[in-house]
């Protein structure tokens, strides 16, 4: 499983005979991408990439002769929007535009047309998309990726690579990584991509990387709170950016209000996303999230006394401790009154440990759980009375 592209995608490259197009197309071909056509007006009939790919004069001609269903665009900024429109008018299903510096006025026209035609566009000004070991579209370095079950969604190209590298370092691979671009007008939003990851059965968690400026991250966070069943780890770039100054992408400019890094991080946290203050924490946090997800199937409601205990889960997912622990299998029906009584569960990182908290109002202090490993055994340190449920844990982000 994957999103948007796979080994069966039939790819055409618009601008294949240019220096950028030929270089990156050759890298894509070497990765295993199924490139079936190239498009350069006036050069139809030639063969590109050492005679491996036929070149056509138009997208319509290329599609008619090769049945291509995906196009990637390496065209200079003044002509990029027209290339997008040409692909959309030819009813190409997915268009990826790598080009940086496309005039906003041009993209206003292109966006209206692709919406009318029902074309999915990624970019412009993006690194592209990669489904690991199947299809690479764009400029991402394929050799850093490993197959796995984590989706990566980012506005930033370099931070996409950083997130992938950190995931690999902690032993977690990727299903699909997608860079949606950082321009003010882009084709695919964060919510659009999150819907695809949510529907993908193989994707078990998502890394979401945003930046200052605009409302896309805030809108995505609120959608995640209401609709996402999979854990999400987030990061916002531009935390030290001064107001009113553009930082990198054309859309990365703080105008005030809730488009600052601080505001976006707060909103994401309030919506249940596990937010990293540093990009260096992404791998560590998603590893903890994946560890927690592995436990969900084995957890019902556990009740212990108000004294502090340490319960150890062994390799057979059995709990061991002197004394008796009460286990109550949880059903959807029994979860409702439990939630009403004890409130929402959430978690956060403190002192390099993952803490679980409940927000109930009674004589107990706020409950904390420390997740850690000892002698290769997963352990949970329990303070005060603690209850866990599969349904409530599924609300963690």
Short mmCIF file of N, CA, C and O in Angstrom, two decimals, residues 75 90-91 166 172 195 225 243 258 278 310 319 321 345:
data_model
loop_
_atom_site.label_atom_id
_atom_site.label_comp_id
_atom_site.label_asym_id
_atom_site.label_seq_id
_atom_site.Cartn_x
_atom_site.Cartn_y
_atom_site.Cartn_z
N UNK A 75 10.27 22.56 -15.62
CA UNK A 75 10.15 23.62 -16.61
C UNK A 75 10.47 24.95 -15.94
O UNK A 75 10.11 25.15 -14.77
N UNK A 90 -5.04 17.60 -20.46
CA UNK A 90 -4.89 16.27 -21.06
C UNK A 90 -5.42 15.18 -20.13
O UNK A 90 -5.33 14.00 -20.46
N UNK A 91 -5.96 15.59 -18.99
CA UNK A 91 -6.55 14.68 -18.01
C UNK A 91 -5.53 13.70 -17.43
O UNK A 91 -5.84 12.54 -17.17
N UNK A 166 16.10 10.47 10.29
CA UNK A 166 15.89 10.16 11.70
C UNK A 166 15.05 8.92 11.89
O UNK A 166 15.29 8.11 12.79
N UNK A 172 12.79 2.78 11.77
CA UNK A 172 11.45 2.93 11.22
C UNK A 172 11.52 3.37 9.76
O UNK A 172 12.17 4.37 9.43
N UNK A 195 -5.66 12.90 4.66
CA UNK A 195 -6.78 12.01 4.33
C UNK A 195 -6.28 10.75 3.64
O UNK A 195 -6.78 9.64 3.90
N UNK A 225 -7.50 16.28 14.94
CA UNK A 225 -8.21 16.07 16.21
C UNK A 225 -9.56 15.41 15.99
O UNK A 225 -9.96 14.53 16.76
N UNK A 243 8.90 38.69 13.04
CA UNK A 243 7.64 38.99 12.34
C UNK A 243 7.86 39.86 11.10
O UNK A 243 8.70 40.75 11.09
N UNK A 258 -2.10 33.87 14.91
CA UNK A 258 -1.80 32.47 15.16
C UNK A 258 -1.05 31.80 14.02
O UNK A 258 -1.15 30.60 13.81
N UNK A 278 12.47 20.65 18.66
CA UNK A 278 13.64 20.58 17.79
C UNK A 278 13.43 19.50 16.75
O UNK A 278 12.84 18.45 17.03
N UNK A 310 5.61 -0.05 40.11
CA UNK A 310 6.22 -0.22 38.80
C UNK A 310 5.76 -1.55 38.24
O UNK A 310 6.06 -2.60 38.79
N UNK A 319 1.82 -8.65 32.66
CA UNK A 319 2.23 -7.70 33.69
C UNK A 319 2.68 -8.48 34.93
O UNK A 319 2.06 -9.45 35.33
N UNK A 321 4.08 -8.04 39.09
CA UNK A 321 4.33 -7.21 40.27
C UNK A 321 3.70 -7.92 41.45
O UNK A 321 2.65 -8.54 41.33
N UNK A 345 -7.25 11.55 27.91
CA UNK A 345 -5.87 11.16 28.15
C UNK A 345 -4.98 11.86 27.13
O UNK A 345 -5.35 12.03 25.99
#
